[in-house]
mmCIF file of C-alpha atoms and ligand atoms in Angstrom:
data_model
loop_
_atom_site.group_PDB
_atom_site.id
_atom_site.type_symbol
_atom_site.label_atom_id
_atom_site.label_comp_id
_atom_site.label_asym_id
_atom_site.label_seq_id
_atom_site.Cartn_x
_atom_site.Cartn_y
_atom_site.Cartn_z
ATOM 1 C CA MET A 1 0.000 0.000 0.000
ATOM 2 C CA CYS A 2 1.023 3.636 -0.573
ATOM 3 C CA THR A 3 3.933 2.553 -2.712
ATOM 4 C CA LYS A 4 3.432 4.918 -5.683
ATOM 5 C CA GLU A 5 3.612 8.215 -3.839
ATOM 6 C CA LYS A 6 4.285 8.144 -0.133
ATOM 7 C CA LYS A 7 1.373 9.448 1.886
ATOM 8 C CA THR A 8 2.292 11.320 5.042
ATOM 9 C CA VAL A 9 -0.065 11.555 8.002
ATOM 10 C CA LEU A 10 0.236 14.041 10.882
ATOM 11 C CA ILE A 11 -1.161 12.770 14.177
ATOM 12 C CA THR A 12 -1.433 15.448 16.866
ATOM 13 C CA GLY A 13 -0.963 14.303 20.457
ATOM 14 C CA SER A 14 0.775 11.099 19.400
ATOM 15 C CA SER A 15 3.380 10.855 22.154
ATOM 16 C CA ARG A 16 0.988 8.697 24.182
ATOM 17 C CA GLY A 17 -2.379 6.989 24.335
ATOM 18 C CA ILE A 18 -4.752 6.963 21.381
ATOM 19 C CA GLY A 19 -2.532 9.171 19.203
ATOM 20 C CA ARG A 20 0.457 6.876 19.679
ATOM 21 C CA ALA A 21 -1.669 3.831 18.804
ATOM 22 C CA CYS A 22 -2.931 5.607 15.652
ATOM 23 C CA ALA A 23 0.631 6.439 14.643
ATOM 24 C CA LEU A 24 1.802 2.851 15.074
ATOM 25 C CA ARG A 25 -1.169 1.440 13.182
ATOM 26 C CA LEU A 26 -0.841 3.926 10.311
ATOM 27 C CA ALA A 27 2.906 3.242 10.150
ATOM 28 C CA GLN A 28 2.132 -0.479 9.818
ATOM 29 C CA ASP A 29 -0.332 0.406 7.046
ATOM 30 C CA GLY A 30 2.467 2.054 5.057
ATOM 31 C CA TYR A 31 2.097 5.776 5.723
ATOM 32 C CA ALA A 32 4.944 8.119 6.597
ATOM 33 C CA ILE A 33 4.285 9.491 10.066
ATOM 34 C CA VAL A 34 4.601 12.916 11.646
ATOM 35 C CA LEU A 35 4.355 12.487 15.398
ATOM 36 C CA HIS A 36 3.515 15.386 17.672
ATOM 37 C CA GLY A 37 3.556 16.320 21.342
ATOM 38 C CA LYS A 38 3.198 19.501 23.362
ATOM 39 C CA ALA A 39 6.896 19.566 24.248
ATOM 40 C CA PRO A 40 9.868 17.234 23.856
ATOM 41 C CA SER A 41 9.428 14.263 26.216
ATOM 42 C CA LYS A 42 10.690 10.758 26.873
ATOM 43 C CA ALA A 43 7.303 9.456 25.725
ATOM 44 C CA LEU A 44 7.585 11.243 22.385
ATOM 45 C CA ALA A 45 11.158 10.021 21.849
ATOM 46 C CA LYS A 46 9.984 6.476 22.620
ATOM 47 C CA ALA A 47 7.091 6.789 20.173
ATOM 48 C CA VAL A 48 9.551 7.900 17.468
ATOM 49 C CA GLU A 49 11.632 4.762 18.084
ATOM 50 C CA GLU A 50 8.540 2.537 18.062
ATOM 51 C CA VAL A 51 7.310 3.948 14.750
ATOM 52 C CA LYS A 52 10.813 3.730 13.291
ATOM 53 C CA ALA A 53 10.913 0.038 14.234
ATOM 54 C CA THR A 54 7.961 -0.616 11.885
ATOM 55 C CA GLY A 55 10.142 0.570 9.002
ATOM 56 C CA ALA A 56 8.062 3.720 8.428
ATOM 57 C CA ASP A 57 9.479 7.177 7.755
ATOM 58 C CA VAL A 58 8.948 9.254 10.874
ATOM 59 C CA ARG A 59 9.664 12.686 12.272
ATOM 60 C CA ALA A 60 8.306 14.548 15.294
ATOM 61 C CA LEU A 61 7.027 18.059 15.863
ATOM 62 C CA THR A 62 6.460 19.766 19.190
ATOM 63 C CA PHE A 63 4.155 22.709 19.765
ATOM 64 C CA ASP A 64 1.284 23.683 22.034
ATOM 65 C CA VAL A 65 -1.936 23.357 20.014
ATOM 66 C CA CYS A 66 -3.379 26.221 22.104
ATOM 67 C CA ASP A 67 -0.695 28.606 20.824
ATOM 68 C CA ARG A 68 -1.952 29.774 17.426
ATOM 69 C CA ASP A 69 1.288 31.396 16.258
ATOM 70 C CA GLU A 70 3.526 28.589 17.477
ATOM 71 C CA ALA A 71 1.325 25.954 15.798
ATOM 72 C CA ARG A 72 1.157 27.822 12.491
ATOM 73 C CA LYS A 73 4.917 28.360 12.407
ATOM 74 C CA ALA A 74 5.818 24.775 13.265
ATOM 75 C CA LEU A 75 3.387 23.379 10.695
ATOM 76 C CA THR A 76 4.216 25.747 7.846
ATOM 77 C CA ASP A 77 7.961 25.272 8.424
ATOM 78 C CA ASP A 78 7.483 21.506 8.367
ATOM 79 C CA ILE A 79 5.421 21.368 5.171
ATOM 80 C CA GLU A 80 7.721 23.854 3.405
ATOM 81 C CA LYS A 81 10.597 21.493 4.108
ATOM 82 C CA HIS A 82 8.918 18.123 3.572
ATOM 83 C CA GLY A 83 5.763 18.751 1.526
ATOM 84 C CA MET A 84 2.117 18.737 2.521
ATOM 85 C CA TYR A 85 0.571 15.939 4.568
ATOM 86 C CA TRP A 86 -1.956 13.713 2.842
ATOM 87 C CA GLY A 87 -3.804 12.976 6.057
ATOM 88 C CA MET A 88 -4.275 14.405 9.535
ATOM 89 C CA VAL A 89 -5.551 12.939 12.776
ATOM 90 C CA ILE A 90 -6.583 15.781 15.062
ATOM 91 C CA ASN A 91 -6.236 13.999 18.359
ATOM 92 C CA ALA A 92 -4.450 16.205 20.943
ATOM 93 C CA GLY A 93 -6.815 16.774 23.824
ATOM 94 C CA ILE A 94 -7.270 17.093 27.569
ATOM 95 C CA SER A 95 -10.060 16.801 30.094
ATOM 96 C CA LYS A 96 -10.506 18.659 33.396
ATOM 97 C CA ASP A 97 -13.549 17.103 35.013
ATOM 98 C CA VAL A 98 -15.502 18.886 37.710
ATOM 99 C CA THR A 99 -19.205 19.598 38.181
ATOM 100 C CA PHE A 100 -20.213 22.831 36.505
ATOM 101 C CA ALA A 101 -21.098 24.637 39.730
ATOM 102 C CA GLY A 102 -17.503 24.317 40.845
ATOM 103 C CA MET A 103 -15.826 24.805 37.480
ATOM 104 C CA GLU A 104 -13.095 27.467 37.626
ATOM 105 C CA PRO A 105 -12.493 29.563 34.479
ATOM 106 C CA GLU A 106 -9.173 27.776 33.858
ATOM 107 C CA ALA A 107 -10.869 24.385 33.595
ATOM 108 C CA TRP A 108 -13.319 25.789 31.044
ATOM 109 C CA ASP A 109 -10.695 27.706 29.042
ATOM 110 C CA ASP A 110 -8.001 25.020 29.011
ATOM 111 C CA VAL A 111 -10.367 22.327 27.779
ATOM 112 C CA ILE A 112 -11.969 24.533 25.103
ATOM 113 C CA ASN A 113 -8.583 25.880 24.007
ATOM 114 C CA THR A 114 -6.953 22.488 23.642
ATOM 115 C CA ASN A 115 -9.778 20.440 22.159
ATOM 116 C CA LEU A 116 -11.559 23.058 20.032
ATOM 117 C CA GLN A 117 -9.224 25.997 19.398
ATOM 118 C CA GLY A 118 -6.537 23.377 18.797
ATOM 119 C CA PHE A 119 -8.582 22.164 15.824
ATOM 120 C CA TYR A 120 -8.547 25.660 14.295
ATOM 121 C CA ASN A 121 -4.908 26.272 15.137
ATOM 122 C CA VAL A 122 -3.743 23.067 13.445
ATOM 123 C CA VAL A 123 -6.178 22.481 10.606
ATOM 124 C CA GLN A 124 -6.797 26.014 9.332
ATOM 125 C CA PRO A 125 -3.178 26.707 8.245
ATOM 126 C CA LEU A 126 -3.108 23.332 6.463
ATOM 127 C CA VAL A 127 -6.372 23.452 4.516
ATOM 128 C CA MET A 128 -5.210 25.560 1.562
ATOM 129 C CA PRO A 129 -1.922 23.658 1.174
ATOM 130 C CA MET A 130 -3.939 20.416 1.229
ATOM 131 C CA VAL A 131 -6.337 21.682 -1.446
ATOM 132 C CA ARG A 132 -3.493 23.062 -3.572
ATOM 133 C CA ALA A 133 -1.667 19.732 -3.432
ATOM 134 C CA ARG A 134 -4.586 18.269 -5.452
ATOM 135 C CA ARG A 135 -4.079 14.777 -4.054
ATOM 136 C CA GLY A 136 -7.330 14.468 -2.112
ATOM 137 C CA GLY A 137 -6.773 13.554 1.507
ATOM 138 C CA ARG A 138 -8.200 12.645 4.849
ATOM 139 C CA ILE A 139 -8.914 14.517 8.059
ATOM 140 C CA VAL A 140 -10.024 12.523 11.097
ATOM 141 C CA THR A 141 -10.871 14.332 14.319
ATOM 142 C CA VAL A 142 -10.907 12.593 17.673
ATOM 143 C CA SER A 143 -14.046 13.747 19.453
ATOM 144 C CA SER A 144 -15.653 11.792 22.279
ATOM 145 C CA ILE A 145 -18.899 10.084 23.138
ATOM 146 C CA SER A 146 -19.096 12.828 25.790
ATOM 147 C CA GLY A 147 -19.619 15.309 22.946
ATOM 148 C CA VAL A 148 -22.402 13.168 21.479
ATOM 149 C CA MET A 149 -24.425 12.457 24.608
ATOM 150 C CA GLY A 150 -23.182 14.949 27.206
ATOM 151 C CA ASN A 151 -21.548 13.737 30.376
ATOM 152 C CA ARG A 152 -21.913 14.716 34.016
ATOM 153 C CA GLY A 153 -18.804 16.531 35.306
ATOM 154 C CA GLN A 154 -17.686 17.302 31.759
ATOM 155 C CA VAL A 155 -19.639 20.403 30.694
ATOM 156 C CA ASN A 156 -16.391 21.886 29.349
ATOM 157 C CA TYR A 157 -15.270 18.683 27.615
ATOM 158 C CA SER A 158 -18.723 17.812 26.224
ATOM 159 C CA ALA A 159 -19.005 21.348 24.828
ATOM 160 C CA ALA A 160 -15.599 21.195 23.151
ATOM 161 C CA LYS A 161 -16.097 17.718 21.737
ATOM 162 C CA ALA A 162 -19.620 18.491 20.464
ATOM 163 C CA ALA A 163 -18.301 21.630 18.782
ATOM 164 C CA LEU A 164 -15.522 19.561 17.249
ATOM 165 C CA ILE A 165 -18.154 17.310 15.635
ATOM 166 C CA GLY A 166 -19.923 20.396 14.252
ATOM 167 C CA ALA A 167 -16.645 21.718 12.856
ATOM 168 C CA THR A 168 -15.835 18.323 11.345
ATOM 169 C CA LYS A 169 -19.182 18.056 9.581
ATOM 170 C CA ALA A 170 -19.071 21.623 8.261
ATOM 171 C CA LEU A 171 -15.501 21.253 6.989
ATOM 172 C CA ALA A 172 -16.504 17.979 5.300
ATOM 173 C CA LEU A 173 -18.976 19.960 3.172
ATOM 174 C CA GLU A 174 -16.343 22.533 2.235
ATOM 175 C CA LEU A 175 -13.783 19.926 1.167
ATOM 176 C CA ALA A 176 -15.942 17.156 -0.328
ATOM 177 C CA SER A 177 -15.518 18.318 -3.910
ATOM 178 C CA ARG A 178 -11.730 18.229 -3.431
ATOM 179 C CA ASP A 179 -11.838 14.533 -2.594
ATOM 180 C CA ILE A 180 -10.803 15.311 0.975
ATOM 181 C CA THR A 181 -12.911 13.413 3.494
ATOM 182 C CA VAL A 182 -13.462 14.779 6.995
ATOM 183 C CA ASN A 183 -14.817 12.463 9.681
ATOM 184 C CA ALA A 184 -14.805 12.142 13.443
ATOM 185 C CA VAL A 185 -14.377 9.230 15.782
ATOM 186 C CA ALA A 186 -16.116 9.352 19.144
ATOM 187 C CA PRO A 187 -14.410 7.025 21.613
ATOM 188 C CA GLY A 188 -16.010 6.014 24.885
ATOM 189 C CA LEU A 189 -13.943 4.913 27.850
ATOM 190 C CA ILE A 190 -10.450 4.084 26.560
ATOM 191 C CA GLN A 191 -7.542 2.854 28.694
ATOM 192 C CA THR A 192 -5.038 5.755 28.594
ATOM 193 C CA ASP A 193 -3.476 8.280 30.992
ATOM 194 C CA MET A 194 -6.647 10.365 30.596
ATOM 195 C CA VAL A 195 -8.910 7.994 32.519
ATOM 196 C CA ASN A 196 -8.220 7.554 36.217
ATOM 197 C CA GLU A 197 -9.644 4.964 38.605
ATOM 198 C CA MET A 198 -12.428 7.301 39.734
ATOM 199 C CA VAL A 199 -13.671 7.811 36.166
ATOM 200 C CA ILE A 200 -13.529 4.067 35.521
ATOM 201 C CA GLU A 201 -15.451 3.250 38.693
ATOM 202 C CA ARG A 202 -18.144 5.810 37.870
ATOM 203 C CA ALA A 203 -18.563 5.083 34.158
ATOM 204 C CA LEU A 204 -17.782 1.393 33.631
ATOM 205 C CA PRO A 205 -21.132 0.120 34.986
ATOM 206 C CA PHE A 206 -22.841 1.971 32.101
ATOM 207 C CA VAL A 207 -20.709 0.332 29.396
ATOM 208 C CA PRO A 208 -22.672 -2.624 27.945
ATOM 209 C CA MET A 209 -19.446 -4.458 27.050
ATOM 210 C CA LYS A 210 -18.272 -4.083 30.677
ATOM 211 C CA ARG A 211 -14.695 -3.247 29.782
ATOM 212 C CA LEU A 212 -12.561 -0.309 28.736
ATOM 213 C CA GLY A 213 -11.621 0.081 25.076
ATOM 214 C CA LYS A 214 -8.033 -0.226 23.949
ATOM 215 C CA PRO A 215 -6.246 2.611 22.127
ATOM 216 C CA GLU A 216 -5.642 0.103 19.308
ATOM 217 C CA GLU A 217 -9.417 -0.296 18.882
ATOM 218 C CA VAL A 218 -9.734 3.445 18.233
ATOM 219 C CA ALA A 219 -6.699 3.319 15.940
ATOM 220 C CA ALA A 220 -8.376 0.589 13.861
ATOM 221 C CA ALA A 221 -11.331 2.874 13.106
ATOM 222 C CA VAL A 222 -8.997 5.779 12.306
ATOM 223 C CA ALA A 223 -6.980 3.523 9.982
ATOM 224 C CA PHE A 224 -10.180 2.478 8.226
ATOM 225 C CA LEU A 225 -11.220 6.108 7.691
ATOM 226 C CA MET A 226 -7.730 6.828 6.353
ATOM 227 C CA SER A 227 -7.843 3.874 3.941
ATOM 228 C CA PRO A 228 -9.047 3.752 0.310
ATOM 229 C CA LEU A 229 -11.954 1.584 1.532
ATOM 230 C CA ALA A 230 -13.430 4.666 3.218
ATOM 231 C CA GLY A 231 -13.167 6.917 0.151
ATOM 232 C CA TYR A 232 -16.921 7.613 0.034
ATOM 233 C CA ILE A 233 -17.357 8.203 3.761
ATOM 234 C CA THR A 234 -17.340 11.824 4.818
ATOM 235 C CA ARG A 235 -19.157 13.972 7.425
ATOM 236 C CA SER A 236 -19.581 10.886 9.611
ATOM 237 C CA VAL A 237 -19.014 10.098 13.261
ATOM 238 C CA ILE A 238 -17.914 6.587 14.234
ATOM 239 C CA GLU A 239 -18.619 5.694 17.844
ATOM 240 C CA ILE A 240 -16.132 3.328 19.500
ATOM 241 C CA ASP A 241 -17.634 2.939 22.919
ATOM 242 C CA GLY A 242 -18.597 -0.674 23.708
ATOM 243 C CA GLY A 243 -22.249 0.217 23.201
ATOM 244 C CA LEU A 244 -22.275 3.094 25.711
ATOM 245 C CA HIS A 245 -24.254 5.461 23.484
ATOM 246 C CA GLY A 246 -26.077 3.042 21.195
HETATM 247 P P1 NDP B 301 -3.486 11.139 26.676
HETATM 248 O O1 NDP B 301 -3.570 12.023 27.876
HETATM 249 O O2 NDP B 301 -2.992 9.755 26.817
HETATM 250 O O3 NDP B 301 -2.603 11.874 25.533
HETATM 251 C C1 NDP B 301 -2.878 13.203 25.195
HETATM 252 C C2 NDP B 301 -1.994 13.614 24.047
HETATM 253 O O4 NDP B 301 -2.357 14.954 23.666
HETATM 254 C C3 NDP B 301 -0.515 13.632 24.392
HETATM 255 O O5 NDP B 301 0.222 13.271 23.254
HETATM 256 C C4 NDP B 301 -0.261 15.112 24.726
HETATM 257 O O6 NDP B 301 1.074 15.532 24.462
HETATM 258 C C5 NDP B 301 -1.204 15.785 23.743
HETATM 259 N N1 NDP B 301 -1.589 17.131 24.178
HETATM 260 C C6 NDP B 301 -2.356 17.460 25.243
HETATM 261 N N2 NDP B 301 -2.443 18.806 25.349
HETATM 262 C C7 NDP B 301 -1.717 19.325 24.332
HETATM 263 C C8 NDP B 301 -1.405 20.643 23.898
HETATM 264 N N3 NDP B 301 -1.882 21.735 24.525
HETATM 265 N N4 NDP B 301 -0.625 20.802 22.822
HETATM 266 C C9 NDP B 301 -0.125 19.730 22.174
HETATM 267 N N5 NDP B 301 -0.378 18.465 22.523
HETATM 268 C C10 NDP B 301 -1.167 18.260 23.582
HETATM 269 O O7 NDP B 301 -4.959 11.177 26.077
HETATM 270 P P2 NDP B 301 -5.798 10.112 25.212
HETATM 271 O O8 NDP B 301 -4.902 9.351 24.327
HETATM 272 O O9 NDP B 301 -6.706 9.421 26.123
HETATM 273 O O10 NDP B 301 -6.683 11.123 24.354
HETATM 274 C C11 NDP B 301 -6.456 11.405 22.991
HETATM 275 C C12 NDP B 301 -7.700 12.053 22.424
HETATM 276 O O11 NDP B 301 -8.785 11.143 22.553
HETATM 277 C C13 NDP B 301 -8.113 13.325 23.154
HETATM 278 O O12 NDP B 301 -8.604 14.261 22.236
HETATM 279 C C14 NDP B 301 -9.224 12.847 24.064
HETATM 280 O O13 NDP B 301 -10.112 13.879 24.383
HETATM 281 C C15 NDP B 301 -9.864 11.788 23.187
HETATM 282 N N6 NDP B 301 -10.659 10.820 23.922
HETATM 283 C C16 NDP B 301 -10.107 10.014 24.901
HETATM 284 C C17 NDP B 301 -10.883 9.108 25.578
HETATM 285 C C18 NDP B 301 -10.363 8.205 26.643
HETATM 286 O O14 NDP B 301 -11.174 7.544 27.306
HETATM 287 N N7 NDP B 301 -9.059 8.098 26.836
HETATM 288 C C19 NDP B 301 -12.324 8.989 25.295
HETATM 289 C C20 NDP B 301 -12.783 9.857 24.249
HETATM 290 C C21 NDP B 301 -11.975 10.731 23.596
HETATM 291 P P3 NDP B 301 2.211 15.494 25.633
HETATM 292 O O15 NDP B 301 2.550 14.033 25.852
HETATM 293 O O16 NDP B 301 3.348 16.280 25.064
HETATM 294 O O17 NDP B 301 1.564 16.116 26.833
#
């Protein structure tokens, strides 16, 4: 696969968790990989080595997705040097759970800035270069089932992830005629650093499959959306949640 012209995929927030699993899976599928983290870290360096071990081309970028200027500069410098990405997985995200009555402004702002503004800060500078490259392409955003159904203690996160679905669907309309598909995945409870024991205890009883999802199970859906098999799927949301939403 991807032998004629190498397809490069940027995965934001791929030092750990779901992003790392997406990077490894897409590397195995034959894509060149651009890893990304907020700042240089041992985890990011390890992810680079893991992707390299698959035989894939790999490089890593670091920038804060909340910092509009920093993100634009890092991305435009990278594509000037290496050429435009064929695909993007917009995955970097955080949660800061607390009931709304007690939610400090920082918890609201940080979650909106990372999960929603981060979408603008990363995708907007790349849209015209992607269109101009005239190769089609794929954008997959990582939303959450919390954005689909709303979740107690996550008014900030549900708002950001619901808005991300709206942005994904609207952008899909703008790019459909360019053969660029734009879809979202909405994971449920996935075993990563983001979910602590308290979250698991509270939410697991509501998961029909009675287990957490694995990052690799989200990566499989992302890899499908990235693949030629999904060429006619756009403006969709795939839920990967063990039946939680249904
Ligand atoms: P992790 O906490 O394991 O990883 C988060 C990743 O995002 C890291 O690579 C981190 O980089 C990066 N990141 C966070 N903030 C920033 C920032 N400001 N700028 C740049 N990079 C940043 O999270 P998950 O793998 O669990 O989550 C990945 C995505 O999946 C998120 O969007 C999350 O909302 C979503 N999701 C997760 C679910 C779950 O149950 N785990 C469920 C539903 C959705 P660094 O290592 O440098 O900090």
